[in-house]
Short mmCIF file of C-alpha atoms in Angstrom, two decimals:
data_model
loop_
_atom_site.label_atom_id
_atom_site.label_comp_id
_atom_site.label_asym_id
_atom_site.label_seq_id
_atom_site.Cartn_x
_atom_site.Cartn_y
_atom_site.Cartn_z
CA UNK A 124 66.51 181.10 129.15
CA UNK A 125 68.11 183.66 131.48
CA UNK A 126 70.03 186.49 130.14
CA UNK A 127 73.55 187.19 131.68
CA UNK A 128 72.68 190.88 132.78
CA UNK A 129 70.34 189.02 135.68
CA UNK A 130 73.25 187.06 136.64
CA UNK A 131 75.73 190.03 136.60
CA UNK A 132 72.93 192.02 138.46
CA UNK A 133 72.51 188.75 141.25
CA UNK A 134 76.91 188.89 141.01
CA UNK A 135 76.86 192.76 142.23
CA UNK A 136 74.84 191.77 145.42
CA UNK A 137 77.47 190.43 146.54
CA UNK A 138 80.38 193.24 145.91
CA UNK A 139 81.35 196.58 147.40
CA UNK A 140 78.92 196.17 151.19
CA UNK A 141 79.76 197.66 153.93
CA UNK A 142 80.59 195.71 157.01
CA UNK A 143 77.09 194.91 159.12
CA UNK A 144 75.24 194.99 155.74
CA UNK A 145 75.48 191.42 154.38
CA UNK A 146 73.23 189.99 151.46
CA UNK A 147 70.64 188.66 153.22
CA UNK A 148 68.79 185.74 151.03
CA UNK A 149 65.22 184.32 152.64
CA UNK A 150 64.67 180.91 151.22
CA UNK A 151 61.59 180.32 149.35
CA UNK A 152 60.36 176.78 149.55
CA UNK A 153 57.65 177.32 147.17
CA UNK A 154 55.94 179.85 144.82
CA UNK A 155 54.01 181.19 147.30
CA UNK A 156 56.99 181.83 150.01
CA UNK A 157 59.22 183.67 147.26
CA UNK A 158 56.25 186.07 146.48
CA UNK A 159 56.18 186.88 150.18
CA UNK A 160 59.71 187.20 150.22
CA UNK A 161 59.96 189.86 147.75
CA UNK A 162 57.13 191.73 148.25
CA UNK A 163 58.78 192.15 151.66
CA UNK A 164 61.76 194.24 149.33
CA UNK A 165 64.05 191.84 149.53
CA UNK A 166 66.94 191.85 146.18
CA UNK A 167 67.23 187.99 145.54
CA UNK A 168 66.40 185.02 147.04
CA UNK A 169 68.47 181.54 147.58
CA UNK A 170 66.83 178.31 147.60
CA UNK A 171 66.68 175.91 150.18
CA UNK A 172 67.04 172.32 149.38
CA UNK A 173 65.42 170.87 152.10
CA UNK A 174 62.92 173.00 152.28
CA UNK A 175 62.11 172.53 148.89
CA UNK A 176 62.36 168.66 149.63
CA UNK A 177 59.93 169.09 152.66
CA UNK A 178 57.31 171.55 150.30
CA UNK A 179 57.74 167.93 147.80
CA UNK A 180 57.08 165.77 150.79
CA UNK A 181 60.66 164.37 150.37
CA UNK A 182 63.59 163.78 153.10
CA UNK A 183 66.72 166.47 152.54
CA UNK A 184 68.77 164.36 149.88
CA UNK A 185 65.75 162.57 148.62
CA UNK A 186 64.12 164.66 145.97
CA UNK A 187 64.78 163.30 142.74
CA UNK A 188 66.23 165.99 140.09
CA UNK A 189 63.13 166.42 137.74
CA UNK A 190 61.32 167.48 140.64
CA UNK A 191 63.41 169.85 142.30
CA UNK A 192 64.21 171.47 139.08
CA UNK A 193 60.59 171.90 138.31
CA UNK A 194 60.02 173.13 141.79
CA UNK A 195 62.73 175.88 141.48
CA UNK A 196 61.40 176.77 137.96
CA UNK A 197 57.78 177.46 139.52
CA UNK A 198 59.74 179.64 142.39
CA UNK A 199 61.20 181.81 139.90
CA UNK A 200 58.40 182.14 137.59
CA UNK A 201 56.53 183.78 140.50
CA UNK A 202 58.94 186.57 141.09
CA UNK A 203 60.90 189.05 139.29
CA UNK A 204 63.84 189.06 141.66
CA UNK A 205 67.18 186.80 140.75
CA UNK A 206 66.99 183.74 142.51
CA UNK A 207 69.60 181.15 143.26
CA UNK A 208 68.75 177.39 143.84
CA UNK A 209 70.26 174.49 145.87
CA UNK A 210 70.89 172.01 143.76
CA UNK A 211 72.93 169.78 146.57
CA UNK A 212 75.63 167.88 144.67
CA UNK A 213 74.32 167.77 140.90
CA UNK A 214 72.36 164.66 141.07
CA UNK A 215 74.97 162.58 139.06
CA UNK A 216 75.06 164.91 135.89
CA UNK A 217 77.67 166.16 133.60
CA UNK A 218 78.73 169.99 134.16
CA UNK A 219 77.45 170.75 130.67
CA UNK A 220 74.05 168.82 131.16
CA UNK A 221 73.81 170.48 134.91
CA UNK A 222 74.11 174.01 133.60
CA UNK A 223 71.75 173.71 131.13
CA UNK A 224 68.97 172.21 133.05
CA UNK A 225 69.72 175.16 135.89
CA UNK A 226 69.57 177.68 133.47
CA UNK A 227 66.37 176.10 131.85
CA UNK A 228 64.58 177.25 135.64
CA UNK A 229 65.57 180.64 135.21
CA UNK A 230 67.78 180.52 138.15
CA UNK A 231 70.98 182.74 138.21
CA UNK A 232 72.90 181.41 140.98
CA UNK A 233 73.64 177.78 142.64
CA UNK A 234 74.93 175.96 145.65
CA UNK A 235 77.02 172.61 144.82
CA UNK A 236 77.72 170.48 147.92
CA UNK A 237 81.68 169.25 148.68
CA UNK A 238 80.35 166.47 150.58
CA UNK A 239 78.61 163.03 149.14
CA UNK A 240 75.12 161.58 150.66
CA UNK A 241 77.09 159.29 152.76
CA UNK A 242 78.37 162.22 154.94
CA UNK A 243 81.85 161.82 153.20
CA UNK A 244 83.53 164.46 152.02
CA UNK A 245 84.91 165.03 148.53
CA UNK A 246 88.70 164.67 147.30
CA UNK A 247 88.89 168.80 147.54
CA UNK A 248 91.50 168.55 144.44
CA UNK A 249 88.67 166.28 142.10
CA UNK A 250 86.11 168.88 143.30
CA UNK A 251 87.82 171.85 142.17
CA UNK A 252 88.20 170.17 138.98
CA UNK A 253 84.42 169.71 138.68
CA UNK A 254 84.02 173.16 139.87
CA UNK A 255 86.27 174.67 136.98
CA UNK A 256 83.75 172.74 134.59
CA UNK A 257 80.60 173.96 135.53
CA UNK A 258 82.27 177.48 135.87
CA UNK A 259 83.23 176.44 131.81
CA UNK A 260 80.00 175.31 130.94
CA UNK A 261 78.19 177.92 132.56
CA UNK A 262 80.44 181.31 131.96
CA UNK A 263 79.21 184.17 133.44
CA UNK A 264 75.57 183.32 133.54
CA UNK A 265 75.48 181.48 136.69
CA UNK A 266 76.92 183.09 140.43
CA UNK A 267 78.07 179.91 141.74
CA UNK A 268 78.58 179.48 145.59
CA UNK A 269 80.80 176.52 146.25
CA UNK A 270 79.72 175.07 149.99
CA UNK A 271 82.13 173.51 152.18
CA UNK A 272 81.30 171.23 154.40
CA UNK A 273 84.17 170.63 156.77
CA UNK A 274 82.14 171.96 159.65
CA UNK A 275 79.17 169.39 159.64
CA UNK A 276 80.83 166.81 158.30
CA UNK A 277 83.37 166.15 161.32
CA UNK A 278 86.68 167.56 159.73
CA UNK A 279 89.69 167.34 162.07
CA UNK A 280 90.30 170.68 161.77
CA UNK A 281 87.34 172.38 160.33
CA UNK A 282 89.04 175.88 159.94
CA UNK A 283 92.50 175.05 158.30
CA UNK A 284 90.08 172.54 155.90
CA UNK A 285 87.90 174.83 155.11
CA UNK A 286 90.19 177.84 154.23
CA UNK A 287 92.06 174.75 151.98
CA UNK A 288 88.91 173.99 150.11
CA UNK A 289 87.80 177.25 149.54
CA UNK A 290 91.17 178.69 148.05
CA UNK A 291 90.86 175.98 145.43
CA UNK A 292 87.42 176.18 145.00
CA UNK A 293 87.68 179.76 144.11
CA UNK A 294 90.82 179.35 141.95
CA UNK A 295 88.12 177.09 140.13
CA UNK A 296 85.72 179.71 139.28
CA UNK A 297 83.68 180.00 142.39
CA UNK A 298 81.97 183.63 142.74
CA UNK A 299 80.98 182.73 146.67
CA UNK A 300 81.94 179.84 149.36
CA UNK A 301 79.88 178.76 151.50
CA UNK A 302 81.41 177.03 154.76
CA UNK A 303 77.93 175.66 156.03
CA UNK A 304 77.75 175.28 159.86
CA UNK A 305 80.18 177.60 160.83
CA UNK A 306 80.16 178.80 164.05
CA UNK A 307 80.30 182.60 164.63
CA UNK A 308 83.51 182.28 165.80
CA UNK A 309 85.56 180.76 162.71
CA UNK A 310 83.88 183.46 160.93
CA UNK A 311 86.99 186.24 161.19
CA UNK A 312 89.29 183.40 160.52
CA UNK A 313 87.72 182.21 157.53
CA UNK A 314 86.87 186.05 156.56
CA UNK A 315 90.90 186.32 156.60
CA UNK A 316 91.95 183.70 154.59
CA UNK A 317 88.77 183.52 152.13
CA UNK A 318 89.44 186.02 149.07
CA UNK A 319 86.01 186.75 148.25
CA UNK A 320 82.41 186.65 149.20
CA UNK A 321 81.40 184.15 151.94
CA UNK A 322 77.89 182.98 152.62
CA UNK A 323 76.89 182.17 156.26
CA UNK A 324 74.01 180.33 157.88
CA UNK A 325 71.99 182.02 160.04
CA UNK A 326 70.33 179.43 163.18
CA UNK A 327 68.01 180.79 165.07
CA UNK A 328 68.81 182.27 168.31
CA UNK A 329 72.49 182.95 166.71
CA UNK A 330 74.08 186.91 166.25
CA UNK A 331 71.86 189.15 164.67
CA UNK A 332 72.57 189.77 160.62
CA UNK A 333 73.91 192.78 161.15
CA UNK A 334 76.42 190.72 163.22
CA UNK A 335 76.97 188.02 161.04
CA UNK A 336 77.74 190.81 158.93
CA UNK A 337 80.31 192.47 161.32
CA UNK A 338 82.35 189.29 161.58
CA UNK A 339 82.86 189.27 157.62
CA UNK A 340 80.11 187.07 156.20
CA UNK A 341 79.16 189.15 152.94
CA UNK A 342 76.20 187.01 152.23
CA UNK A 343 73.50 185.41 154.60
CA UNK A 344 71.01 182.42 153.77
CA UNK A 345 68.69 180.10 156.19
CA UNK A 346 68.83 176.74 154.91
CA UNK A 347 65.55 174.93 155.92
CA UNK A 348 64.85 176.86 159.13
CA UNK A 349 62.05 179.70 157.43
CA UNK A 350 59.80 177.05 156.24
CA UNK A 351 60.50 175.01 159.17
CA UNK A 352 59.34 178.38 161.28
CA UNK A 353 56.33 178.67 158.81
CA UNK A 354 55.21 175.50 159.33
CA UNK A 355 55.68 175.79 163.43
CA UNK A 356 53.31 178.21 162.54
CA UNK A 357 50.73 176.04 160.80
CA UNK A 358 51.07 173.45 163.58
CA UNK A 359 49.82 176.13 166.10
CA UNK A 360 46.85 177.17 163.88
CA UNK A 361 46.29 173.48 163.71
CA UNK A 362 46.00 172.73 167.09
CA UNK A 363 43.59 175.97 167.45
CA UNK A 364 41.23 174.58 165.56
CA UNK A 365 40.45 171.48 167.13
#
C-alpha cells in the first residue's frame, strides 16, 4: 500500500515552477521503459494507456482492468520514483472500489477520462460528481489529473468547454486537468482561466518543453508516442537484420 508522503512528494512536482520548467513525465509502457526512464533522472513518471495496451497486445480502450492494473503494478515495482497511471475512464467501478485497486499498484497519481468509448463526452456536471467521489475515497493519497477531452472529441467550442469542465472538475477535488489535444495555441487561454496545474501533450515535431512550458502548461506527458518511437526503432533493427 502506498504511503501518503509519496503522494504529497508526486503533489509538490507540480507546485511553485518557474515558467519554461514544466514537469516533464516520460511514459513507461512497461517495466523495462520506466527503469530507463529514471535512470535517465527523471522525478516521476505518468503512464500511458495505450501504450500500456500496445506492450499487452491490446487496442487503446481494449485492455481489460485486471490487466492493466497488473501491468502498472509491475511498472512501479521496478522503480523507486512516484508514478502515475492511466486508468482511462475507471472500467465501470465504484470510486471506492477504483481507489483501492489503484492504490493496491503502488501508483500515486491517475488520469480519469471525461469522455465515454463511444467518443461521447460526459454530462460535465455528473462527472464532477464522480470526480468529488474518488477525490473522497481516495483523500490525499492519490494526485488526480482530471482530462478533458473537448479538443479531440469535436466540441463546438473546445476552449470555452474546456475552461467549463475544468473549473468544475477542480471544484471537485482535481489536483491537475488535463485538456488532451490542445493545440499550443489555446494553451495561454486555458493557462488564464484554469486555477491550477495543467498537463499538456507533447506531439512530436510540436514547441519544445521548455515552450510548452512558456505558454503555461505546468506539467508535460506523451501519451503513446515514446513507445510508439521505441518501437519505430525496433522496426528499423528489424529490417537490418534480414
Amino acid at each position: 500500500m502506498v504511503s501518503p508522503s509519496a503522494a504529497d512528494t508526486f503533489r509538490a512536482l507540480h507546485h511553485d515552477r518557474s515558467p519554461g520548467d514544466a514537469l516533464v513525465l516520460p511514459g513507461p509502457w512497461d517495466a523495462a521503459s520506466a527503469r530507463v526512464f529514471e535512470e535517465a533522472g527523471f522525478p516521476a513518471l505518468a503512464t500511458p494507456s495505450a501504450g500500456v495496451a500496445a506492450s499487452l497486445g491490446y487496442e487503446d480502450g481494449q485492455t481489460p482492468a485486471d490487466e492493466m492494473f497488473a501491468a502498472v503494478r509491475r511498472i512501479v515495482r521496478a522503480v523507486s520514483v512516484p508514478v502515475s497511471a492511466d486508468i482511462e475512464g475507471g472500467y465501470g467501478l465504484a470510486p471506492k472500489e477504483l481507489v483501492e485497486r489503484l492504490l493496491e499498484t503502488g501508483a500515486v497519481g491517475c488520469n480519469l477520462e471525461d469522455s465515454g468509448p463511444d467518443g461521447t463526452l460526459n454530462d460535465p456536471r455528473a462527472q464532477a460528481d464522480w470526480l468529488a467521489e474518488v477525490r473522497a475515497a481516495a483523500g490525499d493519497r492519490v494526485v488526480l489529473n482530471a482530462r478533458v477531452d473537448t479538443f479531440i472529441r469535436g466540441a463546438a467550442d473546445p476552449i470555452a468547454e474546456a475552461l467549463d469542465r475544468a473549473r468544475l472538475y477542480v471544484a471537485a477535488g482535481a489536483d491537475c486537468v488535463y485538456p488532451i489535444g490542445a493545440p499550443a495555441d489555446a494553451v495561454p487561454a486555458l493557462r488564464s482561466g484554469i486555477e491550477g496545474p495543467i498537463n499538456v501533450g507533447a506531439p512530436p515535431g510540436g514547441p519544445s518543453l521548455r515552450e510548452w512550458g512558456e505558454l503555461g502548461a505546468t506539467r508535460i506527458t506523451f501519451g503513446p508516442g515514446l513507445q510508439r518511437r521505441a518501437m519505430g526503432a525496433v522496426r528499423e533493427i528489424a529490417e537490418g537484420l534480414r
